[in-house]
Short mmCIF file of C-alpha atoms and ligand atoms in Angstrom, two decimals:
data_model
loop_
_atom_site.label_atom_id
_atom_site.label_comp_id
_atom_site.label_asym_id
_atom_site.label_seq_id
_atom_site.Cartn_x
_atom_site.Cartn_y
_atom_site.Cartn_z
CA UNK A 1184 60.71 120.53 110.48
CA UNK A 1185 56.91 121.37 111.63
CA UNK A 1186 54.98 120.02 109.32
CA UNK A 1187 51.52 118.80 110.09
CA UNK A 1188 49.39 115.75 109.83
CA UNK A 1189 46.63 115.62 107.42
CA UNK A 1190 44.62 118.78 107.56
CA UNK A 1191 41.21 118.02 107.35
CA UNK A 1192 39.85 117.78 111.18
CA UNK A 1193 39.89 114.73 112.70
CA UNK A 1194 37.55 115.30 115.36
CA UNK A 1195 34.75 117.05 114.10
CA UNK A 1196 35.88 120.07 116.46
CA UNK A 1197 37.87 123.45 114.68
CA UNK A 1198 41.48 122.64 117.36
CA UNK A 1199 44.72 122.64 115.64
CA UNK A 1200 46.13 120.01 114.11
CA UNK A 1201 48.94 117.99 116.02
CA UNK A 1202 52.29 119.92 114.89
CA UNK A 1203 53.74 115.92 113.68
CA UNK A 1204 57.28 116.76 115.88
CA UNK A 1205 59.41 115.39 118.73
CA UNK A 1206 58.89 118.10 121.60
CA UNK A 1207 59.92 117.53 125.36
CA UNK A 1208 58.55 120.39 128.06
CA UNK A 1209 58.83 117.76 130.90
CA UNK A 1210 60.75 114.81 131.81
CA UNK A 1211 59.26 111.68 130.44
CA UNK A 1212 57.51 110.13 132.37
CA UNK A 1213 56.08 114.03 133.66
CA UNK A 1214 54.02 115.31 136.69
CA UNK A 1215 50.68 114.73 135.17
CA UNK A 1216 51.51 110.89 133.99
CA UNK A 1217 53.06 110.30 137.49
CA UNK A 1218 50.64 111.59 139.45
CA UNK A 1219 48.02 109.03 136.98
CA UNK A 1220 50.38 106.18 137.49
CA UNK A 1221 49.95 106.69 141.06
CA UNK A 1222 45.81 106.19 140.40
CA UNK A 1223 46.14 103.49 137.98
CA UNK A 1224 48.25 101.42 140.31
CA UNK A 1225 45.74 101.64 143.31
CA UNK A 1226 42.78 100.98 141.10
CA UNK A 1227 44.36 98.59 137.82
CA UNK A 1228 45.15 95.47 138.37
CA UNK A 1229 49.06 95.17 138.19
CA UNK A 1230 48.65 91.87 135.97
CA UNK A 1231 47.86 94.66 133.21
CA UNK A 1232 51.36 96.11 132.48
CA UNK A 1233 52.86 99.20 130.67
CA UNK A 1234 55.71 99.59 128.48
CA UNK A 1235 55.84 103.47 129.37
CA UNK A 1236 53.66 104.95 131.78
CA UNK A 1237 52.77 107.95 129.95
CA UNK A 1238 49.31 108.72 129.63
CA UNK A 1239 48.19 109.99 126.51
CA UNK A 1240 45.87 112.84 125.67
CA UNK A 1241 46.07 113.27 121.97
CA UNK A 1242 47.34 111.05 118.59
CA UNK A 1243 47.67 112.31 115.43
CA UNK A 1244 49.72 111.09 112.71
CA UNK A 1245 52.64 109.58 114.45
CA UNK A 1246 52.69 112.22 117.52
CA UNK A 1247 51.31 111.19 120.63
CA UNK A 1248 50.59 114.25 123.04
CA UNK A 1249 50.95 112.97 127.00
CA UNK A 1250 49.05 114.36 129.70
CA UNK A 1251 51.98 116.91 130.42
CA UNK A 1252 52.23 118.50 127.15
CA UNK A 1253 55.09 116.40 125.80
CA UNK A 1254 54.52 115.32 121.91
CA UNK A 1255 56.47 111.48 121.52
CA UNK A 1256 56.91 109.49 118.26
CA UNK A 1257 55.19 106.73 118.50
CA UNK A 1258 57.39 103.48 116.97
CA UNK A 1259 55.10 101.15 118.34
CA UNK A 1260 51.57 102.78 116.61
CA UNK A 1261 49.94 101.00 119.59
CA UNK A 1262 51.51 97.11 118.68
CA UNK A 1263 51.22 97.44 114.87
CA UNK A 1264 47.59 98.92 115.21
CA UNK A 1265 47.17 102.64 113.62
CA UNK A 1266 49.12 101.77 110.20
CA UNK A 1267 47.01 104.12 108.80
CA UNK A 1268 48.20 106.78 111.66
CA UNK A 1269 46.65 108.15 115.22
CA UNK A 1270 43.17 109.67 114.03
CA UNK A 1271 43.38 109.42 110.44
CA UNK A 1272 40.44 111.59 109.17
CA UNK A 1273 38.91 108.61 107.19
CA UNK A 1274 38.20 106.67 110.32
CA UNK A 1275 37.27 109.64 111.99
CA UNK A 1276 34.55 110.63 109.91
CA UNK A 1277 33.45 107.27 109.91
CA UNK A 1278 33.14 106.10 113.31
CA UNK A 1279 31.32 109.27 114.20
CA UNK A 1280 28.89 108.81 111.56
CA UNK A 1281 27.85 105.20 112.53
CA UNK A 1282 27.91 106.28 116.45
CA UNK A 1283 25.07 108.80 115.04
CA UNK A 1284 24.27 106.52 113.37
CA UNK A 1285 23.53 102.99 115.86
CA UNK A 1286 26.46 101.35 118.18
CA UNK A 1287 25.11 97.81 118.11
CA UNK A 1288 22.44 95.46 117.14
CA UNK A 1289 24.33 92.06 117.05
CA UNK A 1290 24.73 90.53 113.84
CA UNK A 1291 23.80 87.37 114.60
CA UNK A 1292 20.52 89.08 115.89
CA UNK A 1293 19.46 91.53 112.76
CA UNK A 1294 22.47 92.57 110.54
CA UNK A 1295 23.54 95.39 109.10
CA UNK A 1296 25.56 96.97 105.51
CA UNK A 1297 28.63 97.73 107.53
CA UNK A 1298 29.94 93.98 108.41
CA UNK A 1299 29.32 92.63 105.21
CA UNK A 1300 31.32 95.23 103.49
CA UNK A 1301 34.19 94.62 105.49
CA UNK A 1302 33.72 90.91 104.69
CA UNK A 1303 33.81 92.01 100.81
CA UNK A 1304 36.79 94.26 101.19
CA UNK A 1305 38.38 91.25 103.14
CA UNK A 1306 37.61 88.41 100.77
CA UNK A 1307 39.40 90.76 97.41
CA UNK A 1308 41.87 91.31 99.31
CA UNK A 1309 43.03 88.00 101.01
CA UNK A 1310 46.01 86.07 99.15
CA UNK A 1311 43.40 82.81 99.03
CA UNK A 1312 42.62 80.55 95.89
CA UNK A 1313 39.16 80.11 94.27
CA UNK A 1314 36.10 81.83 96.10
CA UNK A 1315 36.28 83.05 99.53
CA UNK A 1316 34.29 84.05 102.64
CA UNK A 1317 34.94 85.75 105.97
CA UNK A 1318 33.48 85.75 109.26
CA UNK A 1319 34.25 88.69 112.31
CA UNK A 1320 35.32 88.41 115.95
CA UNK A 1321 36.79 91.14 117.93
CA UNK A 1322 40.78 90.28 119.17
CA UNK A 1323 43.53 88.34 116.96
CA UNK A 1324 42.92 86.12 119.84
CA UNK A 1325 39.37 85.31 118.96
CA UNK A 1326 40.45 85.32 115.06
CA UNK A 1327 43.01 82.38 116.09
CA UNK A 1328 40.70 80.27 118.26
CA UNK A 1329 37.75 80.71 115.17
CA UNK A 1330 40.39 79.41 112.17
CA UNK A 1331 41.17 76.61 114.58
CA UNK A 1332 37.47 75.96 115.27
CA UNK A 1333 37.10 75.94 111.12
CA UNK A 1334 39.94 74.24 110.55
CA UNK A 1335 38.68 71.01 112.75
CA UNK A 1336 34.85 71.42 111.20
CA UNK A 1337 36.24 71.41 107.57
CA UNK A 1338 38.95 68.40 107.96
CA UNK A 1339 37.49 66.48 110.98
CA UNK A 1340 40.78 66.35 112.90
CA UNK A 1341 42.03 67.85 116.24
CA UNK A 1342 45.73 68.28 115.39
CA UNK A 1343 47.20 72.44 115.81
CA UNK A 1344 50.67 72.41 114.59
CA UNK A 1345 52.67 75.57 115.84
CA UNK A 1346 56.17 76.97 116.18
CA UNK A 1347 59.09 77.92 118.45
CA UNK A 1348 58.87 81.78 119.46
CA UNK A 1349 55.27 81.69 118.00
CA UNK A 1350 52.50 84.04 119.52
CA UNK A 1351 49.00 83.91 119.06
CA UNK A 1352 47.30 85.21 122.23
CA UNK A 1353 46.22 85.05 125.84
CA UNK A 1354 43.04 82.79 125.62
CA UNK A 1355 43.36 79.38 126.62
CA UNK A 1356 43.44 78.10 123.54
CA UNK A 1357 46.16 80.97 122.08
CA UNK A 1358 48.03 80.77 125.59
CA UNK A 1359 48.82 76.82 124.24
CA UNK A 1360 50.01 78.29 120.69
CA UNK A 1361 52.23 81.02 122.14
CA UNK A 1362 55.66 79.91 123.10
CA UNK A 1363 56.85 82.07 125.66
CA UNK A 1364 56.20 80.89 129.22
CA UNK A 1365 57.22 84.45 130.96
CA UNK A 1366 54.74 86.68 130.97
CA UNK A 1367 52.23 84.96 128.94
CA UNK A 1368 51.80 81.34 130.34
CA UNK A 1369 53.51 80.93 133.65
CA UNK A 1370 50.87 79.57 136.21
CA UNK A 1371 47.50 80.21 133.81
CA UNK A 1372 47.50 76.29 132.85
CA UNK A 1373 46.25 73.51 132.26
CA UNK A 1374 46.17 74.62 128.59
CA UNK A 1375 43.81 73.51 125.67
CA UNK A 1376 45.50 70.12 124.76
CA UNK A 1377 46.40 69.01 120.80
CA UNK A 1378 48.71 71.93 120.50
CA UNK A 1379 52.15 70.37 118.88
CA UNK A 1380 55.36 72.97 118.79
CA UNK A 1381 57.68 72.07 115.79
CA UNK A 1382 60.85 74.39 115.18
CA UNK A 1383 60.95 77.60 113.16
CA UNK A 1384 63.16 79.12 110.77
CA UNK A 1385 65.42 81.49 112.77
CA UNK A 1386 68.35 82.51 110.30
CA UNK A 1387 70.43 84.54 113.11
CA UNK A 1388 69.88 81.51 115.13
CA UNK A 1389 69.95 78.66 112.74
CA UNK A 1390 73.35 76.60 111.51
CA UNK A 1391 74.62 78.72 108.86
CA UNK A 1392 73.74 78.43 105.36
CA UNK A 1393 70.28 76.88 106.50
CA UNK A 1394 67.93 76.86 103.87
CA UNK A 1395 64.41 77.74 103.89
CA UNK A 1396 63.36 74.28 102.51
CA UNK A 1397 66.10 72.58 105.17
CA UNK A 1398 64.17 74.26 107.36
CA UNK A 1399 60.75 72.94 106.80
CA UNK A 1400 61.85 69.35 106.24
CA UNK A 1401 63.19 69.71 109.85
CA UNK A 1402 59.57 71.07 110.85
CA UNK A 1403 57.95 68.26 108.89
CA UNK A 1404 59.89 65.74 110.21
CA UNK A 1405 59.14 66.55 113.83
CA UNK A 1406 55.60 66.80 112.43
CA UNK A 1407 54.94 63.71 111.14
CA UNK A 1408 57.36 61.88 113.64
CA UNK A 1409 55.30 62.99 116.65
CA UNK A 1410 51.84 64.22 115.50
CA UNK A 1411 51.34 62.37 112.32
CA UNK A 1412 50.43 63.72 108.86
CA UNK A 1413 46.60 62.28 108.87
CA UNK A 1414 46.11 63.77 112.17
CA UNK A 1415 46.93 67.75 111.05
CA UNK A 1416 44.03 69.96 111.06
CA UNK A 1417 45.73 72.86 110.57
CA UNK A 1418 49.24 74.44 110.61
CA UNK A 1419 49.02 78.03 112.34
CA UNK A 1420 52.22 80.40 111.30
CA UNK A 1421 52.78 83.86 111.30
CA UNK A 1422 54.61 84.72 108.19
CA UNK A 1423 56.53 87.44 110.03
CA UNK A 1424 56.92 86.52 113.75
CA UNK A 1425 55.94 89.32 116.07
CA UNK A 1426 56.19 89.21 119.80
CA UNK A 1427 58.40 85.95 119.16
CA UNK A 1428 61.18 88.68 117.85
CA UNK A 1429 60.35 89.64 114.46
CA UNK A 1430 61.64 86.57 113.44
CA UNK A 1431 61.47 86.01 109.63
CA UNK A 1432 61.83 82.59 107.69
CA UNK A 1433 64.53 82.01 105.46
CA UNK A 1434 62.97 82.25 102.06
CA UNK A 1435 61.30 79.02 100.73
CA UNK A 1436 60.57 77.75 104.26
CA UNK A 1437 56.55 79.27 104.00
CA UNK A 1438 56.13 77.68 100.69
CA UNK A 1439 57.30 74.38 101.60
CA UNK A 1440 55.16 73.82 104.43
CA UNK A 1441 52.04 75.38 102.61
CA UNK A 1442 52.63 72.25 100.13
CA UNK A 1443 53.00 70.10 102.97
CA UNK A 1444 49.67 70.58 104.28
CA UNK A 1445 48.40 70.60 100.71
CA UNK A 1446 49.51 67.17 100.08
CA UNK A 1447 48.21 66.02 103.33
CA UNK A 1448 44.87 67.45 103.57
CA UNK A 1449 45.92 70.02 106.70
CA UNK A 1450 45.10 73.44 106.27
CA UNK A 1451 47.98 76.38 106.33
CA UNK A 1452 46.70 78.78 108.30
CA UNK A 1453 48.71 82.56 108.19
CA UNK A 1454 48.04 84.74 111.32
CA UNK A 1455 48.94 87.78 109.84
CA UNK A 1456 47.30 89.71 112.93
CA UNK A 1457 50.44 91.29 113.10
CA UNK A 1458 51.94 91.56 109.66
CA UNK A 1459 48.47 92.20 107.82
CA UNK A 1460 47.51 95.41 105.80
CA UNK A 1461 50.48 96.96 104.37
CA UNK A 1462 52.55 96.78 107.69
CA UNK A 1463 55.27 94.62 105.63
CA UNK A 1464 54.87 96.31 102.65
CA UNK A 1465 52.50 93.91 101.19
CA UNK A 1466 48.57 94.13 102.24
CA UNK A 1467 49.54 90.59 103.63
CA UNK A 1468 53.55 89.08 104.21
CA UNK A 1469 52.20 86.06 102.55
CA UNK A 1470 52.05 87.71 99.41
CA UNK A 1471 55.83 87.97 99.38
CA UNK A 1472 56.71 84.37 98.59
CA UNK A 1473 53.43 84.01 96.68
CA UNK A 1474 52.08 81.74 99.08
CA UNK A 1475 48.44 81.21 99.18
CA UNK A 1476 46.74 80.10 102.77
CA UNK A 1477 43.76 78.26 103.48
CA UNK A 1478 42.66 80.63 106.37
CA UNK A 1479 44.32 84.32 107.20
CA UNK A 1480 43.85 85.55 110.73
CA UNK A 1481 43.43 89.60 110.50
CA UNK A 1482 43.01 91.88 113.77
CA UNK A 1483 45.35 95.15 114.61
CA UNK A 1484 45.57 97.28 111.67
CA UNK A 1485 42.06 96.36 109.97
CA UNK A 1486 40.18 99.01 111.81
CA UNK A 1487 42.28 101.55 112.38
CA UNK A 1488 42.12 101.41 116.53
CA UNK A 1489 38.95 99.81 116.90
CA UNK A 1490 38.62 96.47 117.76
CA UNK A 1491 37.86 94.45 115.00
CA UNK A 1492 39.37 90.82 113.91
CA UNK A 1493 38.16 88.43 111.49
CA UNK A 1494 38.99 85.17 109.43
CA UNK A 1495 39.19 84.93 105.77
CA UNK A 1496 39.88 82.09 103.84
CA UNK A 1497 38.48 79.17 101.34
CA UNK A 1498 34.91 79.38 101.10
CA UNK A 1499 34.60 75.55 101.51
CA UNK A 1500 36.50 75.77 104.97
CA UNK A 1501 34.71 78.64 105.70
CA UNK A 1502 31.28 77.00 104.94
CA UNK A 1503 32.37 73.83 107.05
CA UNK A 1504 31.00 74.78 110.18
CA UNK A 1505 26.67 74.57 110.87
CA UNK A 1506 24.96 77.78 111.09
CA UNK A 1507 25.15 79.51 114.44
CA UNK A 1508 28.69 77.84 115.11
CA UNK A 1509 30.53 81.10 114.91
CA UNK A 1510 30.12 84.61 116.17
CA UNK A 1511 29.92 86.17 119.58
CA UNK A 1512 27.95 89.50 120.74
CA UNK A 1513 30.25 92.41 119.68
CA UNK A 1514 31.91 90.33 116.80
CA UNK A 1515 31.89 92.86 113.65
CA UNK A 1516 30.23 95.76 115.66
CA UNK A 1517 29.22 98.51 113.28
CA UNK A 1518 31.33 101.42 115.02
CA UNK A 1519 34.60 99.11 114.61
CA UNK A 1520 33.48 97.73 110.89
CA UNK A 1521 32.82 101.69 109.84
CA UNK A 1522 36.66 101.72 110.88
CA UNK A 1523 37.86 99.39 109.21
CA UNK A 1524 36.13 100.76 106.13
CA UNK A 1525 37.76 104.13 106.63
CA UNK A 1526 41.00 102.04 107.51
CA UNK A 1527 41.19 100.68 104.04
CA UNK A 1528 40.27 103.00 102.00
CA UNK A 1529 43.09 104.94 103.77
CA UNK A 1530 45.13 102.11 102.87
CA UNK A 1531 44.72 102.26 99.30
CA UNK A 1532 44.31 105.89 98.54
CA UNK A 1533 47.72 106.76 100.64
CA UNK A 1534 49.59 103.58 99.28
CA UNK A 1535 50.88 102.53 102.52
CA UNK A 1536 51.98 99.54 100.99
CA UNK A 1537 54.34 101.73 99.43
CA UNK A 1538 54.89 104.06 102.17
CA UNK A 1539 56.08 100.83 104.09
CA UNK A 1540 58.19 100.19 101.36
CA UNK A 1541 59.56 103.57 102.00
CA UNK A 1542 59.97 103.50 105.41
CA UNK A 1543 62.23 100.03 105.13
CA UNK A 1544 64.35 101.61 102.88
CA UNK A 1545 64.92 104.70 104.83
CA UNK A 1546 65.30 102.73 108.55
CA UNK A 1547 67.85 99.80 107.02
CA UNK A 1548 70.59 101.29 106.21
CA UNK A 1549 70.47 103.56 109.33
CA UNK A 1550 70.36 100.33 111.27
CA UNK A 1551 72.80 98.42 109.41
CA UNK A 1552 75.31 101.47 110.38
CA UNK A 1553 74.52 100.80 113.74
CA UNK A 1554 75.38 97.56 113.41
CA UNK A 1555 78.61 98.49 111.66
CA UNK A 1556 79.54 100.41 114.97
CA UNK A 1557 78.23 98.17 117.77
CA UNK A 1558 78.71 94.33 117.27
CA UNK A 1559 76.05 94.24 119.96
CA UNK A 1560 73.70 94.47 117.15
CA UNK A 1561 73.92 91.35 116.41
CA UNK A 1562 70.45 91.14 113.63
CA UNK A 1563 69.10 93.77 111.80
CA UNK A 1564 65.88 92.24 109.73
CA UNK A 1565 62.18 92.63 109.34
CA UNK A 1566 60.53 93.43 106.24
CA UNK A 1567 58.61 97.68 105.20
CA UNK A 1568 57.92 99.12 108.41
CA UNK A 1569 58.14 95.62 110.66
CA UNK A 1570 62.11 96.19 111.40
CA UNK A 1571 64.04 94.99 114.52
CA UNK A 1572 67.27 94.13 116.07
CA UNK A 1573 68.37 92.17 118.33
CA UNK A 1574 70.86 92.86 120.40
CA UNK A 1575 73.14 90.17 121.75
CA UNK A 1576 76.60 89.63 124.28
CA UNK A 1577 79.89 90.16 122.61
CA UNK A 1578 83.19 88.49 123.28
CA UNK A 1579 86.30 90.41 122.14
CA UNK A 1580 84.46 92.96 120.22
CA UNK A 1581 82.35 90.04 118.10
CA UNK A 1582 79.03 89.34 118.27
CA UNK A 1583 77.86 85.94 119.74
CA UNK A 1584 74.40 84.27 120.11
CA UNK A 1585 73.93 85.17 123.79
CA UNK A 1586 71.25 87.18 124.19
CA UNK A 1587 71.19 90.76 126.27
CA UNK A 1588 67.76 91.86 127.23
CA UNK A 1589 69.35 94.22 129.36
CA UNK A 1590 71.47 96.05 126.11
CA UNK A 1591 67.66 96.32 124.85
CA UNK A 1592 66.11 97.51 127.54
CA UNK A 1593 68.88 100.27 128.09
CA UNK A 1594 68.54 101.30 124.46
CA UNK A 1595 64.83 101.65 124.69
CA UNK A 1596 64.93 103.37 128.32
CA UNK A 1597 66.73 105.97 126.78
CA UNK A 1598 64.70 106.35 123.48
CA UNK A 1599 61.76 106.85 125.55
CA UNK A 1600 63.63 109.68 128.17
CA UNK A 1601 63.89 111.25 124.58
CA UNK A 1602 60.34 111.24 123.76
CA UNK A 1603 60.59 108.01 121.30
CA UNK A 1604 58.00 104.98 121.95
CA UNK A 1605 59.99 101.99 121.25
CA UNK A 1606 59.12 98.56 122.41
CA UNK A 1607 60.91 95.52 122.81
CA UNK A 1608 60.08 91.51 121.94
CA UNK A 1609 62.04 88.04 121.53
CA UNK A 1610 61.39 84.85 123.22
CA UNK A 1611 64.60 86.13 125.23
CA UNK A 1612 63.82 89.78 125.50
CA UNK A 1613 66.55 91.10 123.62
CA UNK A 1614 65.02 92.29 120.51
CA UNK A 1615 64.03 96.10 119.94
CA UNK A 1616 61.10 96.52 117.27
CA UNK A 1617 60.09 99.39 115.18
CA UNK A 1618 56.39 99.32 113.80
CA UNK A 1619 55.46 103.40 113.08
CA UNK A 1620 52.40 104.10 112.10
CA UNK A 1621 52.98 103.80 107.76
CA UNK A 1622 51.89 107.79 107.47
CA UNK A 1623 55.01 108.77 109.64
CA UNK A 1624 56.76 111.85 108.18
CA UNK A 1625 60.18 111.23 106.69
CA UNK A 1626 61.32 114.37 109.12
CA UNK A 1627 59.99 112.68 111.67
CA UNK A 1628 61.60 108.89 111.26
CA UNK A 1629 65.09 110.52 110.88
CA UNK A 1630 64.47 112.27 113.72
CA UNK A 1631 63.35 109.16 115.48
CA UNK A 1632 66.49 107.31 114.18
CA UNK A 1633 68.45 109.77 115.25
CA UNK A 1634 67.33 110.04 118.82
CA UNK A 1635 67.98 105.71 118.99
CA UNK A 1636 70.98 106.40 117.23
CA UNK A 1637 72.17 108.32 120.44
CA UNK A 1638 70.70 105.71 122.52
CA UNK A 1639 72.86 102.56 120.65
CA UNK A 1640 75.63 104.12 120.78
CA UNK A 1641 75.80 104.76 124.65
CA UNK A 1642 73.93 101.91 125.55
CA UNK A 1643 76.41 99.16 123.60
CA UNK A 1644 80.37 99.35 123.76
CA UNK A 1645 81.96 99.74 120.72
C1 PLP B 729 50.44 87.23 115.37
C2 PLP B 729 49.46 87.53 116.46
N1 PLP B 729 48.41 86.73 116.63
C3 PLP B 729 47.49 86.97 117.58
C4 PLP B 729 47.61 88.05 118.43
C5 PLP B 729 46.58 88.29 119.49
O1 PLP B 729 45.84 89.44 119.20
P1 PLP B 729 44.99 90.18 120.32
O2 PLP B 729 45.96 90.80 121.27
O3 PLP B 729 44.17 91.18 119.56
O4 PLP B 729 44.14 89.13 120.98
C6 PLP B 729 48.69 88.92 118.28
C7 PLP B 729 48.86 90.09 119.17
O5 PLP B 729 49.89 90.67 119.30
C8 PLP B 729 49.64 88.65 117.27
O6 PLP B 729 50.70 89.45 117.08
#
């Protein structure tokens, strides 16, 4: 099919739209990206890593165009970023208006329109009880360390409760929330101390028939065995997992420890820098089980690409902290807030909520097929257009618990050979994760599944 993206121009210049289709004219990686791998490795630092070294030209839609002419899906919409799509005109027209307009004054120097609208848009749309207020930083990293900084003004204790397979950045700070040692933490300590680890809900993982609430009272119980329950400032959980493995509770397990830290004066504090606006097919995963947090981490998708991140939450906590105690230089810049404003309005004139909704119901049963045909599969889950599976050892045709990193990386080799950008995740490597941008084309998806489809079935024995 050859279909197109939205045709009003995205870049203020008369080109052709990006043709939104799969189309190889070189290997993948090509000439062109080789021959810039070759520059980037002399002059990058190789602590900076790529899942695919293919350099990119162009994004539209869900099409990225490389440097050799090849046009790739893009499964990954840059970690969960463009859920409004690559260029989406509203951003577009946006950003170039405020760069007309000014780049930068520094909020915290003379403000401007641009940062308290996103603060408005932010504060309706935030799953949080009574009045609330935001603040913005620039990285989900930033957002984490700022509702931790809140959290300790507005209930004078030190306490940061987190969980197994949890990530929540590279700062120091974040580096002691995130679980995985390899690549995040290994040899960057000594970390930021009062960071406690209690254990998550992991259904594939779990003793069968674990309940959600089973699962929190094991959570709580480490909690209050080894941290104490007067000595909480906040609980920090991402309602989805994301780097961790898309790893999603078993239903009940958010609402449990939400009361928890209402009945002992902790805040519950959602990162949904991953899982926010529309991505699970609600603007935030919290929404699902009704749950309402004291704080919500945003970043990624807000802005469309730019870097924006911010915290919402309970006016009160919000207020906690004297004047001057938050910000930073480029926190809210006008060029990334202009963005985000194009970013949601995108979101709410092209439903991606729904489209999310959409794309769930069009990916699951193609990956529960899979699953019917490789027992290598061992977990298909996620929630709209968050989906993953993770791929595990089998002994006599039967899926066990051991993972195979190696099964996933073979599988996502060869959907990238084919021009698909998958990426993979899991505290052991071995889960492959599917975040389009929410504007893909159906065409294009069952294209996309199709091509990984190939790749499953020669990558795992049957
Ligand atoms: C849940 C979550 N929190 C925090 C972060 C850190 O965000 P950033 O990379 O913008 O610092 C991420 C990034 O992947 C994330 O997924």
């Amino acid at each position: 099919m050859t279909t197109t993206a939205d045709p009003r121009s995205s870049t203020g210049t008369s080109r052709e739209p990006l043709e939104q289709v799969r189309r190889l004219v070189t290997e993948v990686p090509g000439p062109r990206s080789r021959a810039l791998q070759e520059r980037r490795l002399a002059a990058v630092s190789r602590g900076v890593g790529s899942t695919l070294p293919v350099f990119v030209e162009r994004g539209e839609g869900a099409v990225l165009l490389d440097a050799d002419g090849n046009q790739l899906i893009d499964l990954g919409a840059g970690i969960a970023v463009v859920n409004v799509g690559h260029a989406q005109p509203r951003v577009v027209d946006r950003v170039q208006q405020q760069v007309a307009d000014f780049t930068h004054t520094c909020f915290m120097v003379t403000p401007y329109e641009e940062y308290v609208a996103v603060c408005e848009a932010l504060v309706r749309l935030a799953p949080v009880d009574g009045p609330a207020k935001a603040a913005l930083f620039n990285t989900g990293s930033e957002a984490v360390e700022n509702a931790v900084k809140i959290a300790r003004h507005a209930t004078g204790r030190d306490a940061v409760v987190v969980f197994d397979h949890a990530y929540h950045g590279r700062t120091n700070l974040t580096m002691a929330m995130t679980a995985k040692a390899m690549p995040y933490k290994k040899g960057f300590g000594p970390f930021a101390g009062e960071v406690y680890r209690a254990p998550m809900s992991y259904p594939f993982r779990d003793p069968e028939g674990m309940t959600g609430e089973q699962a929190a009272a094991r959570a709580i119980a480490v909690i209050e065995a080894q941290v104490g329950a007067d000595q909480v400032a906040c609980v920090v959980i991402e309602p989805v997992q994301g780097e961790g493995g898309f790893v999603e509770p078993a239903p009940g397990f958010l609402p449990a420890l939400a009361a928890w830290c209402r009945e002992n004066g902790a805040l519950f504090v959602a990162d949904e820098v991953q899982t926010g606006f529309a991505r699970t097919g609600d603007v935030f995963a919290c929404e699902r089980e009704g749950v309402r947090p004291d704080l919500v981490t945003i970043a990624k998708g807000v802005a469309g690409g730019l870097p924006l991140a911010g915290v919402v939450g309970r006016a009160d906590a919000m207020d906690a902290v004297h004047t001057g105690g938050l910000g930073g230089t480029y926190g809210g810049n006008p060029v990334a807030c202009a963005a985000a404003l194009g970013a949601l309005e995108a979101m709410a004139d092209l439903d991606l909520v729904g489209a999310a909704r959409s794309i769930e119901e069009r990916m699951v049963p193609r990956l529960l097929a899979l699953k019917a045909q490789r027992p290598g599969i061992g977990d298909v889950r996620g929630r709209g257009a968050m989906l993953a599976i993770e791929v595990v050892q089998t002994e006599g045709g039967v899926a066990t618990l051991a993972p195979d990193a190696a099964g996933a990386a073979a599988i996502s080799a060869a959907c990238h050979a084919a021009g698909v950008v998958t990426l993979t995740c899991g505290t052991y490597g071995n889960v492959l994760r599917f975040l389009p941008p929410l504007t893909i084309e159906p065409a294009l998806l069952d294209d996309a599944l199709d091509v990984l489809e190939t790749a499953v079935l020669s990558a795992l024995a049957g």
